[in-house]
Short mmCIF file of C-alpha atoms in Angstrom, two decimals:
data_model
loop_
_atom_site.label_atom_id
_atom_site.label_comp_id
_atom_site.label_asym_id
_atom_site.label_seq_id
_atom_site.Cartn_x
_atom_site.Cartn_y
_atom_site.Cartn_z
CA MET A 1 0.00 0.00 0.00
CA PHE A 2 2.88 2.35 0.77
CA ILE A 3 4.31 2.21 -2.77
CA PRO A 4 1.11 3.53 -4.45
CA ILE A 5 0.87 6.32 -1.86
CA LEU A 6 4.50 7.31 -2.45
CA SER A 7 3.88 7.21 -6.21
CA VAL A 8 0.96 9.61 -5.82
CA ILE A 9 2.97 11.98 -3.61
CA THR A 10 5.84 11.95 -6.11
CA ALA A 11 3.41 12.58 -8.97
CA VAL A 12 1.90 15.53 -7.06
CA PHE A 13 5.31 17.19 -6.64
CA ALA A 14 6.10 16.44 -10.28
CA THR A 15 2.86 18.18 -11.29
CA LEU A 16 3.70 21.13 -9.04
CA THR A 17 7.08 21.38 -10.77
CA ILE A 18 5.37 21.66 -14.15
CA LEU A 19 2.84 24.25 -12.93
CA LEU A 20 5.48 26.38 -11.20
CA ARG A 21 7.77 26.28 -14.23
CA ARG A 22 4.89 27.41 -16.45
CA LYS A 23 4.30 30.36 -14.11
CA GLY A 24 7.98 31.33 -14.24
CA LYS A 25 8.68 30.44 -10.60
CA SER A 26 12.04 28.84 -11.24
CA PHE A 27 13.25 28.51 -7.64
CA GLU A 28 10.04 26.94 -6.31
CA GLY A 29 9.88 24.69 -9.35
CA MET A 30 13.47 23.61 -8.76
CA LEU A 31 12.69 22.62 -5.15
CA CYS A 32 9.67 20.56 -6.22
CA LYS A 33 11.79 18.92 -8.90
CA PHE A 34 14.37 17.88 -6.31
CA ILE A 35 11.64 16.43 -4.08
CA SER A 36 10.21 14.52 -7.04
CA SER A 37 13.62 13.06 -7.86
CA PHE A 38 14.05 12.01 -4.24
CA GLY A 39 10.61 10.39 -4.49
CA PHE A 40 11.76 8.22 -7.41
CA MET A 41 14.68 6.93 -5.37
CA SER A 42 12.47 6.35 -2.34
CA MET A 43 10.11 4.24 -4.47
CA ALA A 44 13.00 2.02 -5.54
CA PHE A 45 14.40 1.67 -2.00
CA ILE A 46 11.04 0.88 -0.41
CA GLY A 47 10.14 -1.46 -3.26
CA PHE A 48 13.38 -3.33 -2.64
CA CYS A 49 12.64 -3.59 1.09
CA TYR A 50 9.24 -5.10 0.32
CA ARG A 51 10.59 -7.59 -2.19
CA ILE A 52 13.73 -8.71 -0.38
CA ASP A 53 11.64 -10.50 2.28
CA GLU A 54 9.59 -12.47 -0.23
CA ALA A 55 10.21 -16.20 -0.35
CA ASP A 56 10.72 -16.40 -4.12
CA LYS A 57 13.75 -14.08 -4.03
CA VAL A 58 13.07 -13.07 -7.65
CA LEU A 59 14.62 -9.66 -7.20
CA HIS A 60 18.41 -9.64 -7.51
CA PRO A 61 20.06 -7.05 -5.21
CA PHE A 62 22.33 -5.91 -8.06
CA TYR A 63 19.29 -5.08 -10.20
CA PHE A 64 18.05 -2.79 -7.45
CA CYS A 65 21.51 -1.21 -7.11
CA LEU A 66 21.76 -0.48 -10.84
CA VAL A 67 18.30 1.09 -11.01
CA ALA A 68 19.00 3.07 -7.83
CA PHE A 69 22.26 4.43 -9.27
CA GLY A 70 20.40 5.35 -12.46
CA LEU A 71 17.88 7.30 -10.40
CA LEU A 72 20.68 8.85 -8.34
CA PHE A 73 22.42 10.22 -11.42
CA GLY A 74 19.02 11.39 -12.63
CA LEU A 75 18.76 13.34 -9.39
CA GLY A 76 22.23 14.77 -10.08
CA GLY A 77 21.13 15.84 -13.55
CA ASP A 78 18.01 17.44 -12.09
CA VAL A 79 20.14 19.39 -9.60
CA LEU A 80 22.46 20.69 -12.32
CA LEU A 81 19.63 21.69 -14.67
CA GLY A 82 17.71 23.14 -11.72
CA ILE A 83 20.65 25.38 -10.79
CA LYS A 84 20.67 26.55 -14.40
CA GLU A 85 17.27 28.15 -13.83
CA ILE A 86 18.60 30.40 -11.06
CA ALA A 87 22.16 30.83 -12.41
CA PRO A 88 21.74 31.47 -16.16
CA LYS A 89 25.31 32.76 -16.33
CA TYR A 90 26.52 29.14 -16.27
CA LYS A 91 23.71 27.78 -18.46
CA THR A 92 25.89 26.20 -21.17
CA ARG A 93 28.22 24.50 -18.70
CA LEU A 94 25.37 23.26 -16.50
CA ILE A 95 23.47 21.82 -19.47
CA ALA A 96 26.58 19.88 -20.51
CA LEU A 97 27.18 18.59 -16.97
CA GLY A 98 23.51 17.73 -16.53
CA THR A 99 23.49 15.85 -19.83
CA PHE A 100 26.57 13.90 -18.72
CA ALA A 101 24.89 12.99 -15.41
CA PHE A 102 21.78 11.73 -17.19
CA LEU A 103 24.00 9.82 -19.63
CA ILE A 104 25.65 7.91 -16.79
CA GLY A 105 22.22 7.22 -15.34
CA HIS A 106 21.06 5.64 -18.59
CA PHE A 107 24.17 3.44 -18.65
CA PHE A 108 23.07 2.10 -15.26
CA TYR A 109 19.57 1.47 -16.62
CA LEU A 110 21.08 -0.38 -19.58
CA ALA A 111 23.19 -2.48 -17.23
CA SER A 112 20.08 -3.28 -15.16
CA PHE A 113 18.39 -4.74 -18.25
CA TYR A 114 21.28 -7.14 -18.77
CA MET A 115 21.24 -7.99 -15.07
CA ALA A 116 17.56 -8.92 -15.31
CA TYR A 117 18.06 -10.95 -18.49
CA PRO A 118 21.72 -11.60 -19.45
CA ARG A 119 21.21 -12.26 -23.16
CA PHE A 120 23.30 -10.28 -25.68
CA SER A 121 22.25 -9.63 -29.27
CA ILE A 122 23.66 -7.28 -31.90
CA ILE A 123 20.18 -6.49 -33.24
CA PRO A 124 19.31 -3.73 -30.71
CA TYR A 125 22.70 -2.08 -31.33
CA ILE A 126 22.16 -1.99 -35.09
CA ALA A 127 18.68 -0.54 -34.58
CA ALA A 128 20.04 2.11 -32.19
CA VAL A 129 22.77 3.13 -34.65
CA ILE A 130 20.21 3.55 -37.45
CA ILE A 131 17.87 5.59 -35.23
CA THR A 132 20.76 7.76 -34.03
CA ALA A 133 22.00 8.40 -37.58
CA ILE A 134 18.54 9.57 -38.62
CA THR A 135 18.35 11.77 -35.52
CA ALA A 136 21.75 13.34 -36.23
CA VAL A 137 20.58 14.26 -39.74
CA ILE A 138 17.43 15.83 -38.29
CA MET A 139 19.48 17.79 -35.75
CA LYS A 140 21.54 19.23 -38.58
CA ALA A 141 18.44 19.92 -40.68
CA VAL A 142 16.69 21.95 -37.95
CA LYS A 143 19.96 23.80 -37.26
CA MET A 144 20.20 23.19 -33.53
CA LYS A 145 22.52 25.66 -31.82
CA LEU A 146 25.27 23.27 -30.80
CA ASP A 147 29.03 23.56 -30.99
CA SER A 148 30.96 20.52 -32.22
CA LYS A 149 31.62 19.13 -28.72
CA MET A 150 28.03 19.50 -27.56
CA PHE A 151 26.78 18.03 -30.84
CA ALA A 152 28.99 14.96 -30.35
CA LEU A 153 27.82 14.59 -26.74
CA SER A 154 24.18 14.98 -27.79
CA VAL A 155 24.46 12.39 -30.56
CA PHE A 156 26.19 9.91 -28.24
CA TYR A 157 23.61 10.60 -25.54
CA PHE A 158 20.79 9.91 -27.99
CA PHE A 159 22.50 6.69 -29.05
CA VAL A 160 22.54 5.50 -25.44
CA ILE A 161 18.87 6.28 -24.76
CA ALA A 162 17.88 4.76 -28.11
CA LEU A 163 19.95 1.69 -27.20
CA CYS A 164 18.12 1.41 -23.87
CA ALA A 165 14.80 1.45 -25.72
CA CYS A 166 15.98 -1.09 -28.30
CA VAL A 167 17.57 -3.46 -25.77
CA SER A 168 14.59 -3.39 -23.41
CA GLY A 169 12.21 -3.81 -26.36
CA TYR A 170 14.19 -6.78 -27.65
CA MET A 171 14.22 -8.37 -24.20
CA LEU A 172 10.48 -7.78 -23.92
CA TYR A 173 10.07 -9.66 -27.20
CA LEU A 174 12.10 -12.57 -25.80
CA THR A 175 10.67 -12.72 -22.28
CA ARG A 176 7.16 -11.22 -22.47
CA SER A 177 7.78 -10.12 -18.86
CA LEU A 178 6.13 -7.29 -16.93
CA THR A 179 9.55 -5.92 -15.99
CA PHE A 180 10.60 -5.38 -19.59
CA LEU A 181 7.17 -4.11 -20.60
CA ILE A 182 7.50 -1.34 -18.01
CA ALA A 183 11.19 -0.76 -18.81
CA THR A 184 10.47 -0.52 -22.54
CA VAL A 185 7.66 1.98 -22.04
CA ALA A 186 9.92 4.00 -19.72
CA SER A 187 12.83 3.91 -22.19
CA VAL A 188 10.66 5.04 -25.11
CA ILE A 189 9.27 7.83 -22.94
CA PHE A 190 12.84 8.93 -22.13
CA VAL A 191 13.58 9.15 -25.86
CA ILE A 192 10.52 11.35 -26.33
CA SER A 193 11.35 13.48 -23.29
CA ASP A 194 14.96 14.13 -24.27
CA SER A 195 14.04 14.80 -27.89
CA VAL A 196 11.61 17.49 -26.75
CA LEU A 197 14.23 18.85 -24.33
CA ALA A 198 16.69 19.24 -27.21
CA PHE A 199 14.20 21.47 -29.03
CA VAL A 200 13.68 23.52 -25.86
CA TYR A 201 17.38 24.11 -25.28
CA PHE A 202 18.87 24.22 -28.75
CA THR A 203 16.27 25.67 -31.12
CA PRO A 204 14.75 29.19 -31.23
CA VAL A 205 11.23 28.02 -30.38
CA LYS A 206 9.09 30.98 -29.34
CA ARG A 207 6.45 29.15 -27.31
CA LYS A 208 8.48 26.85 -25.09
CA ASN A 209 6.01 26.37 -22.22
CA PRO A 210 4.04 23.57 -23.94
CA LEU A 211 7.30 21.80 -24.82
CA VAL A 212 8.61 22.15 -21.26
CA THR A 213 5.35 20.67 -19.97
CA ILE A 214 5.64 17.70 -22.33
CA GLU A 215 9.32 17.18 -21.47
CA LEU A 216 8.79 17.22 -17.70
CA ALA A 217 5.63 15.10 -17.82
CA THR A 218 7.29 12.40 -19.92
CA TYR A 219 10.53 12.49 -17.90
CA TYR A 220 8.72 12.05 -14.58
CA THR A 221 6.58 9.26 -16.00
CA GLY A 222 9.70 7.45 -17.20
CA GLN A 223 11.44 7.76 -13.84
CA ILE A 224 8.40 6.55 -11.91
CA LEU A 225 8.11 3.54 -14.22
CA MET A 226 11.80 2.65 -13.87
CA ALA A 227 11.61 2.93 -10.08
CA SER A 228 8.50 0.73 -10.05
CA THR A 229 10.29 -2.14 -11.83
CA VAL A 230 12.12 -2.88 -8.58
CA TYR A 231 8.83 -3.66 -6.84
CA LEU A 232 7.01 -5.18 -9.82
CA MET A 233 9.74 -7.45 -11.19
CA LYS A 234 8.40 -10.90 -12.02
#
């Protein structure tokens, strides 16, 4: 019962973050964002505590650790991007550092998939390369404001999140498990969220509020889903 309640509380603070950001209250929105990120981690920790006492011992402690580290680096990314809202002087540097923190977090998510089902295939990697190549062409076509280093980081970042979606989707195809159904939905949502975020940060879009709302809503949904896999793993 506690997990659903915590999920609702986290969702409430996530919603407050979106509303406050839309009203231009950056500092208050940043605080709610931090609380939401802490909520994701709390869901994973409490979910692990519930599952570790179960007789079937389905949940591997390392799976929990990998997801928890992914959420932790997500929190780090949130902190860095949150500071950007109140310290615009360091915006470019903070965006790069935040992107790097999220990147590490997605590596942990990817590792958690292999921990849950240690089966390697080249197919997801080929699919991720193709998707990333198409995305890189689109980024050039829409003339995103990125220097060469940030462009390289962004392309590599997109490759990693696309790979997470492809690997989890492939494992869902093989296992038909609830864990990979949730992980695949979360991974696809992360791809959508970060794609929207790229347009917010790197294109001269005039009306950014709707895009920010979409980005935050999808990001929070993805994090909640990833945290819930710890409790719902079958």
